[in-house]
Structures are given as C-alpha cells and as structure tokens.
Amino acid sequence: MIQAADSADSLKQAASKRNGWLFCLILGAVIACTLVRTLPWIPRVIPVSEDDSWDLALNLFAKRGALCGVDYIFTFGPLGFLYNKTYFPDTYTLKLLLQGLFCALTSAVMVLQGRRLFTSWPITIVWLFCLVALYGFFGDVFFLAIPVLLVNQYFLLDDNKANYKCKASAETILLVILLALTALVKFTFFVAGTWVIAFIALDELLKKKLPFLLFLFGTVFLAGWTLSGQPLENLPTYISTSLAVAAGHSEAMSWSEANWQIPILTTIAATGLLLISFTYLAHKRMGKTFPIALLAESGLFF
C-alpha cells in the first residue's frame, strides 16, 4: 500500500512537471506569435493620399522632448508616438522596444488568465489564438484592453472573500504598471486608467487594506512622466488642455446623418441586452463586489 501511494505521488509529480513545461512552451509561443503579428517589423510609410501628419508630429515631439499642453496642445501624452506603427527614424527603435514590452507582458497576462479561467488546454489555446489574432494592431482597442484585463483580474480572479488580506497577484501588479504606462500614451487612456484604479482603491479601502495599487499606479505614472522629460508642474496644464480638446472633439465628431435614430436605438438595445446578461452572470460570480467592478469598467466609455 505504501509503495502504491509512493508510486502514485511520483506519477503526479511527473505529470505536474510535464504540465509546467507545456505551460511555459505555450506561454513562449503566444508571446512570440504576438510579437511577430503586432510589431511593425516592416516600417509603415504613410501614403501621400493619407493625412497622418499628426502621427508623424507625435514622433517629432517625442524626439525633441516637447512639453505636453505647452509646446503642443493635443490629447496625446509623452508616449503618444507608441499609438501607431508609423515609421520615424529617430523613434523607430524605441517604439519597437516599448511596443514589444507591451505586447509581451499583455500576452503573458492573457495566458495566465486563460489558465485560471479554463480547465481545458485546447479551449485555452483557441481563446488565446483568437485574442492574438485580434491584437495585430495598435490603437484604442489594444491599449483599452489593459484596464479591461485589470478589472477581470482584480475583481473576478483575485477576489476571494475568505482571503481579503492577501497581497495583490503578480498579474495585477503587472497590469497596474502597464496601466500607468498606457496613461502616458493618450489622455483617453489616462482617464480610463485613473477611473479604474480609483474604484480598485475604493475596494481596497472597503476591505480595510492600504490602497497599494493606487500608490503603485501613481508612482509609475509620475516616474514615466518625469523620465520622458515632462516637468511635474506641467501635468495640470496637460490635463486641462486635453479636457478642452477632448470635449470639442466629441462635439465635432457627433453623428448628424439622416435617419440616425434607428442605428442609435438599435445599438442602445443591443448594449442593454449585453449589459443585462453580463450583470446577471457577474452578480452570480462576484456577489457584492460586482457594483464596484461595474463602476470601474464604466470608465472605459469616456
């Protein structure tokens, strides 16, 4: 009997070791595919017919260390040149490195979340493959995926009513750091990031914990702002000017076509059905934590 038990333990350890190697292999493959699929290995030169001069200007501002909200008034921060794949000689290498960092770390978090969400490896692989295929570009969708992943990680995966005093997971810390760096790319991402982190801090306070993640977000954001050549006293100016530009842009881009009511009402109805379904499922899984999580997610609609 003792020998049989020892043999069973040995088999379990061997299987666990094989699964560990398999996980590392899949993690490396997903990161590699994401980097190959997403990064601008072949520089994109803007065609003459396209007016993307603003994108080139962001790269020029980064090269010269222009001050946000002073030297240029736009809704992009000091890392705004990461937003697209446009080729600019002086920023191309740095762009590849930073975009590669974003891609590698974000895809690693997706693998870790997939491992906890799905018990079946084939389903996990299919889920990750679809996400990697969709991640083949930079822009709003990519950067706004980071606060979504953070809300899912903190409220859905990390939250454990029996263990409120536990420290934040490695995935949560990694996502908070990425969120702070994302906030330096575009003002919209700054609003979404501060909104999400504010409700996470509220949740930490309600659990009688220090808002460690809020401190981490603020430290990384301010360090990134300073290291990019922006003085701290210039931050309020950047925020105030970006608010004015963002408000004007929303008004200028409003829809005024004929019969606009039908698609708007259809969109509202579809969104309402999704929200009701999500509310029901999330409440069953998350209980009392759900309202704070929903409020944190709502910041993405700014």
Tab-separated table of C-alpha atoms in Angstrom:
chain	number	residue	atom	x	y	z
A	1	MET	CA	0.000	0.000	0.000
A	2	ILE	CA	2.816	2.380	0.911
A	3	GLN	CA	4.636	1.528	-2.312
A	4	ALA	CA	1.439	2.125	-4.318
A	5	ALA	CA	0.963	5.518	-2.670
A	6	ASP	CA	4.577	6.468	-3.375
A	7	SER	CA	4.164	5.374	-6.981
A	8	ALA	CA	1.009	7.474	-7.349
A	9	ASP	CA	2.789	10.512	-5.891
A	10	SER	CA	5.665	10.035	-8.314
A	11	LEU	CA	3.265	9.882	-11.253
A	12	LYS	CA	1.533	13.054	-10.073
A	13	GLN	CA	4.848	14.880	-9.753
A	14	ALA	CA	5.906	13.759	-13.229
A	15	ALA	CA	2.578	14.879	-14.694
A	16	SER	CA	2.834	18.213	-12.898
A	17	LYS	CA	6.341	18.717	-14.269
A	18	ARG	CA	5.165	17.922	-17.810
A	19	ASN	CA	2.256	20.343	-17.448
A	20	GLY	CA	4.654	23.026	-16.219
A	21	TRP	CA	6.889	22.606	-19.258
A	22	LEU	CA	3.826	22.594	-21.528
A	23	PHE	CA	2.590	25.821	-19.949
A	24	CYS	CA	5.975	27.513	-20.434
A	25	LEU	CA	6.043	26.336	-24.053
A	26	ILE	CA	2.567	27.722	-24.755
A	27	LEU	CA	3.389	30.973	-22.954
A	28	GLY	CA	6.516	31.439	-25.071
A	29	ALA	CA	4.675	30.552	-28.284
A	30	VAL	CA	1.856	33.025	-27.608
A	31	ILE	CA	4.299	35.834	-26.791
A	32	ALA	CA	6.364	35.068	-29.904
A	33	CYS	CA	3.277	34.985	-32.157
A	34	THR	CA	2.035	38.252	-30.675
A	35	LEU	CA	5.352	39.994	-31.274
A	36	VAL	CA	5.591	38.704	-34.852
A	37	ARG	CA	1.959	39.580	-35.583
A	38	THR	CA	1.838	43.020	-33.999
A	39	LEU	CA	5.136	44.868	-34.171
A	40	PRO	CA	5.958	46.995	-37.242
A	41	TRP	CA	8.952	44.947	-38.376
A	42	ILE	CA	8.427	46.374	-41.861
A	43	PRO	CA	8.227	50.155	-41.357
A	44	ARG	CA	4.944	51.704	-42.444
A	45	VAL	CA	5.492	54.754	-44.623
A	46	ILE	CA	2.410	56.977	-44.810
A	47	PRO	CA	0.994	57.191	-48.360
A	48	VAL	CA	0.677	60.646	-49.890
A	49	SER	CA	-3.112	60.254	-50.078
A	50	GLU	CA	-3.448	59.877	-46.291
A	51	ASP	CA	-3.355	62.789	-43.877
A	52	ASP	CA	-1.475	61.236	-40.976
A	53	SER	CA	0.770	64.201	-40.376
A	54	TRP	CA	-0.399	64.279	-36.744
A	55	ASP	CA	1.125	60.824	-36.253
A	56	LEU	CA	4.483	61.958	-37.584
A	57	ALA	CA	4.199	65.055	-35.396
A	58	LEU	CA	3.848	62.889	-32.275
A	59	ASN	CA	7.109	61.150	-33.147
A	60	LEU	CA	8.790	64.510	-33.763
A	61	PHE	CA	7.534	65.838	-30.413
A	62	ALA	CA	8.924	62.757	-28.649
A	63	LYS	CA	12.299	63.194	-30.328
A	64	ARG	CA	12.521	66.870	-29.344
A	65	GLY	CA	11.124	66.399	-25.834
A	66	ALA	CA	8.247	68.803	-26.485
A	67	LEU	CA	6.103	69.702	-23.468
A	68	CYS	CA	2.553	68.320	-23.479
A	69	GLY	CA	-0.077	71.049	-23.212
A	70	VAL	CA	2.530	73.793	-23.733
A	71	ASP	CA	4.555	73.170	-26.883
A	72	TYR	CA	1.646	71.263	-28.407
A	73	ILE	CA	-1.975	71.002	-27.324
A	74	PHE	CA	-3.335	67.590	-28.214
A	75	THR	CA	-4.877	64.642	-26.373
A	76	PHE	CA	-1.676	62.584	-26.581
A	77	GLY	CA	0.896	62.360	-23.829
A	78	PRO	CA	4.676	61.924	-23.877
A	79	LEU	CA	4.367	58.299	-25.069
A	80	GLY	CA	1.866	59.194	-27.787
A	81	PHE	CA	4.281	58.061	-30.501
A	82	LEU	CA	3.504	54.451	-29.459
A	83	TYR	CA	-0.097	54.800	-30.615
A	84	ASN	CA	0.519	53.759	-34.238
A	85	LYS	CA	3.096	51.954	-36.357
A	86	THR	CA	4.211	54.952	-38.397
A	87	TYR	CA	7.907	54.921	-39.241
A	88	PHE	CA	10.037	57.773	-37.933
A	89	PRO	CA	13.832	57.240	-37.949
A	90	ASP	CA	14.615	58.802	-34.569
A	91	THR	CA	11.938	56.938	-32.605
A	92	TYR	CA	11.657	53.649	-34.502
A	93	THR	CA	13.992	51.576	-32.293
A	94	LEU	CA	12.459	52.869	-29.058
A	95	LYS	CA	8.979	52.282	-30.485
A	96	LEU	CA	9.833	48.648	-31.284
A	97	LEU	CA	11.229	48.071	-27.803
A	98	LEU	CA	8.297	49.633	-25.924
A	99	GLN	CA	5.612	48.117	-28.155
A	100	GLY	CA	7.360	44.769	-27.758
A	101	LEU	CA	7.281	45.204	-23.976
A	102	PHE	CA	3.562	45.995	-24.049
A	103	CYS	CA	2.826	43.020	-26.324
A	104	ALA	CA	4.921	40.508	-24.396
A	105	LEU	CA	3.609	41.441	-20.952
A	106	THR	CA	-0.026	41.745	-22.041
A	107	SER	CA	0.015	38.397	-23.853
A	108	ALA	CA	1.687	36.798	-20.807
A	109	VAL	CA	-1.173	38.051	-18.625
A	110	MET	CA	-3.686	36.646	-21.123
A	111	VAL	CA	-2.044	33.224	-20.895
A	112	LEU	CA	-2.094	33.338	-17.090
A	113	GLN	CA	-5.738	34.432	-17.027
A	114	GLY	CA	-6.672	31.768	-19.565
A	115	ARG	CA	-5.025	29.124	-17.418
A	116	ARG	CA	-7.276	30.103	-14.497
A	117	LEU	CA	-10.462	30.651	-16.492
A	118	PHE	CA	-10.439	27.405	-18.487
A	119	THR	CA	-9.690	23.882	-17.306
A	120	SER	CA	-9.270	22.555	-20.838
A	121	TRP	CA	-5.975	23.318	-22.595
A	122	PRO	CA	-7.499	23.175	-26.111
A	123	ILE	CA	-10.103	25.803	-25.183
A	124	THR	CA	-7.382	27.977	-23.662
A	125	ILE	CA	-5.250	27.727	-26.790
A	126	VAL	CA	-8.186	28.602	-29.082
A	127	TRP	CA	-9.139	31.554	-26.856
A	128	LEU	CA	-5.600	32.895	-26.831
A	129	PHE	CA	-5.175	32.373	-30.572
A	130	CYS	CA	-8.288	34.465	-31.248
A	131	LEU	CA	-7.058	37.229	-28.951
A	132	VAL	CA	-3.599	37.235	-30.511
A	133	ALA	CA	-5.162	37.433	-33.979
A	134	LEU	CA	-7.184	40.465	-32.875
A	135	TYR	CA	-4.127	42.065	-31.274
A	136	GLY	CA	-2.436	42.534	-34.640
A	137	PHE	CA	-2.653	46.325	-34.427
A	138	PHE	CA	-2.097	49.191	-32.054
A	139	GLY	CA	-4.634	51.818	-31.156
A	140	ASP	CA	-7.587	52.295	-28.848
A	141	VAL	CA	-8.610	48.630	-28.717
A	142	PHE	CA	-5.165	47.387	-27.705
A	143	PHE	CA	-4.500	49.971	-25.015
A	144	LEU	CA	-8.035	49.851	-23.588
A	145	ALA	CA	-7.692	46.080	-23.268
A	146	ILE	CA	-5.295	46.657	-20.367
A	147	PRO	CA	-7.860	48.216	-17.962
A	148	VAL	CA	-10.363	45.525	-19.001
A	149	LEU	CA	-7.858	42.793	-18.158
A	150	LEU	CA	-7.117	44.542	-14.852
A	151	VAL	CA	-10.787	44.678	-13.839
A	152	ASN	CA	-11.170	40.999	-14.727
A	153	GLN	CA	-8.016	40.048	-12.847
A	154	TYR	CA	-8.626	42.064	-9.690
A	155	PHE	CA	-12.374	41.624	-9.222
A	156	LEU	CA	-13.028	38.268	-10.871
A	157	LEU	CA	-9.869	36.189	-10.442
A	158	ASP	CA	-8.068	37.658	-7.421
A	159	ASP	CA	-11.050	38.490	-5.226
A	160	ASN	CA	-11.527	35.845	-2.558
A	161	LYS	CA	-13.907	36.557	0.301
A	162	ALA	CA	-12.044	34.178	2.581
A	163	ASN	CA	-8.718	35.863	1.974
A	164	TYR	CA	-9.223	39.644	1.862
A	165	LYS	CA	-5.850	40.274	3.487
A	166	CYS	CA	-3.862	38.630	0.693
A	167	LYS	CA	-1.421	40.674	-1.349
A	168	ALA	CA	-2.099	41.574	-4.969
A	169	SER	CA	-1.255	38.888	-7.507
A	170	ALA	CA	1.701	39.211	-9.854
A	171	GLU	CA	-0.711	39.614	-12.771
A	172	THR	CA	-2.486	42.509	-11.047
A	173	ILE	CA	0.784	44.294	-10.255
A	174	LEU	CA	1.942	43.817	-13.844
A	175	LEU	CA	-1.332	45.179	-15.233
A	176	VAL	CA	-1.239	48.215	-12.926
A	177	ILE	CA	2.265	49.047	-14.190
A	178	LEU	CA	1.086	48.677	-17.799
A	179	LEU	CA	-1.977	50.790	-16.993
A	180	ALA	CA	0.226	53.607	-15.705
A	181	LEU	CA	2.388	53.485	-18.840
A	182	THR	CA	-0.732	53.395	-21.016
A	183	ALA	CA	-1.958	56.570	-19.300
A	184	LEU	CA	1.111	58.328	-20.730
A	185	VAL	CA	0.113	57.466	-24.304
A	186	LYS	CA	-3.240	59.230	-24.666
A	187	PHE	CA	-5.486	61.334	-22.452
A	188	THR	CA	-8.406	58.946	-23.010
A	189	PHE	CA	-6.318	56.122	-21.577
A	190	PHE	CA	-5.315	58.372	-18.669
A	191	VAL	CA	-8.985	58.934	-17.804
A	192	ALA	CA	-9.820	55.232	-18.134
A	193	GLY	CA	-6.792	54.253	-16.058
A	194	THR	CA	-7.400	56.696	-13.208
A	195	TRP	CA	-11.093	55.773	-13.163
A	196	VAL	CA	-10.377	52.042	-12.894
A	197	ILE	CA	-7.629	52.456	-10.306
A	198	ALA	CA	-9.831	54.772	-8.207
A	199	PHE	CA	-12.516	52.103	-7.790
A	200	ILE	CA	-9.900	49.438	-7.129
A	201	ALA	CA	-8.530	51.705	-4.377
A	202	LEU	CA	-12.073	52.114	-3.020
A	203	ASP	CA	-12.456	48.348	-2.926
A	204	GLU	CA	-9.143	48.022	-1.084
A	205	LEU	CA	-10.241	50.605	1.489
A	206	LEU	CA	-13.577	48.829	1.998
A	207	LYS	CA	-11.588	45.679	2.724
A	208	LYS	CA	-9.549	47.687	5.277
A	209	LYS	CA	-6.387	47.427	3.215
A	210	LEU	CA	-3.951	50.137	2.212
A	211	PRO	CA	-4.555	51.276	-1.401
A	212	PHE	CA	-1.236	49.783	-2.518
A	213	LEU	CA	-2.260	49.557	-6.179
A	214	LEU	CA	-3.171	53.254	-6.241
A	215	PHE	CA	0.281	54.128	-4.890
A	216	LEU	CA	1.911	51.841	-7.453
A	217	PHE	CA	-0.054	53.406	-10.312
A	218	GLY	CA	0.801	56.942	-9.209
A	219	THR	CA	4.489	56.149	-8.707
A	220	VAL	CA	4.922	54.530	-12.133
A	221	PHE	CA	2.911	57.247	-13.885
A	222	LEU	CA	4.824	60.137	-12.306
A	223	ALA	CA	8.157	58.378	-12.862
A	224	GLY	CA	7.303	57.818	-16.527
A	225	TRP	CA	6.132	61.414	-16.898
A	226	THR	CA	9.386	62.740	-15.425
A	227	LEU	CA	11.707	60.351	-17.287
A	228	SER	CA	10.082	61.342	-20.584
A	229	GLY	CA	11.251	64.924	-19.994
A	230	GLN	CA	7.982	66.410	-18.725
A	231	PRO	CA	8.160	68.630	-15.600
A	232	LEU	CA	5.691	67.717	-12.859
A	233	GLU	CA	4.329	71.277	-12.712
A	234	ASN	CA	3.241	70.874	-16.342
A	235	LEU	CA	0.894	67.952	-15.587
A	236	PRO	CA	-2.144	70.110	-14.605
A	237	THR	CA	-1.733	72.115	-17.826
A	238	TYR	CA	-1.719	68.930	-19.901
A	239	ILE	CA	-4.859	67.654	-18.159
A	240	SER	CA	-6.792	70.932	-18.519
A	241	THR	CA	-5.913	71.442	-22.197
A	242	SER	CA	-6.639	67.795	-23.021
A	243	LEU	CA	-10.058	68.056	-21.371
A	244	ALA	CA	-10.901	71.041	-23.560
A	245	VAL	CA	-9.713	69.328	-26.750
A	246	ALA	CA	-11.462	66.040	-25.912
A	247	ALA	CA	-14.765	67.823	-25.255
A	248	GLY	CA	-14.550	69.723	-28.539
A	249	HIS	CA	-13.606	66.586	-30.472
A	250	SER	CA	-16.636	64.694	-29.148
A	251	GLU	CA	-18.938	67.504	-30.255
A	252	ALA	CA	-17.301	67.827	-33.675
A	253	MET	CA	-17.489	64.078	-34.338
A	254	SER	CA	-21.141	63.697	-33.295
A	255	TRP	CA	-23.415	61.882	-35.727
A	256	SER	CA	-25.800	64.094	-37.713
A	257	GLU	CA	-26.708	61.892	-40.718
A	258	ALA	CA	-30.301	61.376	-41.854
A	259	ASN	CA	-32.299	58.698	-40.000
A	260	TRP	CA	-29.637	58.458	-37.329
A	261	GLN	CA	-32.212	57.413	-34.728
A	262	ILE	CA	-32.547	53.809	-35.994
A	263	PRO	CA	-28.891	52.713	-35.637
A	264	ILE	CA	-28.560	54.600	-32.359
A	265	LEU	CA	-31.644	52.937	-30.854
A	266	THR	CA	-30.561	49.530	-32.160
A	267	THR	CA	-27.145	49.980	-30.606
A	268	ILE	CA	-28.685	51.013	-27.279
A	269	ALA	CA	-30.982	47.964	-27.319
A	270	ALA	CA	-28.143	45.567	-28.144
A	271	THR	CA	-25.916	47.109	-25.488
A	272	GLY	CA	-28.746	46.887	-22.971
A	273	LEU	CA	-29.216	43.157	-23.612
A	274	LEU	CA	-25.499	42.560	-23.218
A	275	LEU	CA	-25.429	44.598	-20.010
A	276	ILE	CA	-28.365	42.674	-18.526
A	277	SER	CA	-26.725	39.337	-19.367
A	278	PHE	CA	-23.373	40.485	-18.025
A	279	THR	CA	-24.996	41.826	-14.850
A	280	TYR	CA	-26.715	38.516	-14.157
A	281	LEU	CA	-23.618	36.396	-14.771
A	282	ALA	CA	-21.257	38.737	-12.937
A	283	HIS	CA	-23.552	39.036	-9.914
A	284	LYS	CA	-23.718	35.247	-9.593
A	285	ARG	CA	-19.917	35.030	-9.714
A	286	MET	CA	-18.900	38.160	-7.817
A	287	GLY	CA	-21.744	38.940	-5.423
A	288	LYS	CA	-21.390	42.219	-3.527
A	289	THR	CA	-18.150	43.102	-5.294
A	290	PHE	CA	-19.949	43.428	-8.628
A	291	PRO	CA	-21.212	47.069	-8.332
A	292	ILE	CA	-17.685	48.413	-7.748
A	293	ALA	CA	-16.334	46.310	-10.620
A	294	LEU	CA	-19.058	47.610	-12.938
A	295	LEU	CA	-18.310	51.211	-11.953
A	296	ALA	CA	-14.610	50.605	-12.616
A	297	GLU	CA	-15.414	49.212	-16.066
A	298	SER	CA	-17.687	52.165	-16.885
A	299	GLY	CA	-14.691	54.495	-17.106
A	300	LEU	CA	-13.805	52.910	-20.460
A	301	PHE	CA	-16.804	54.618	-22.076
A	302	PHE	CA	-15.361	58.114	-21.593
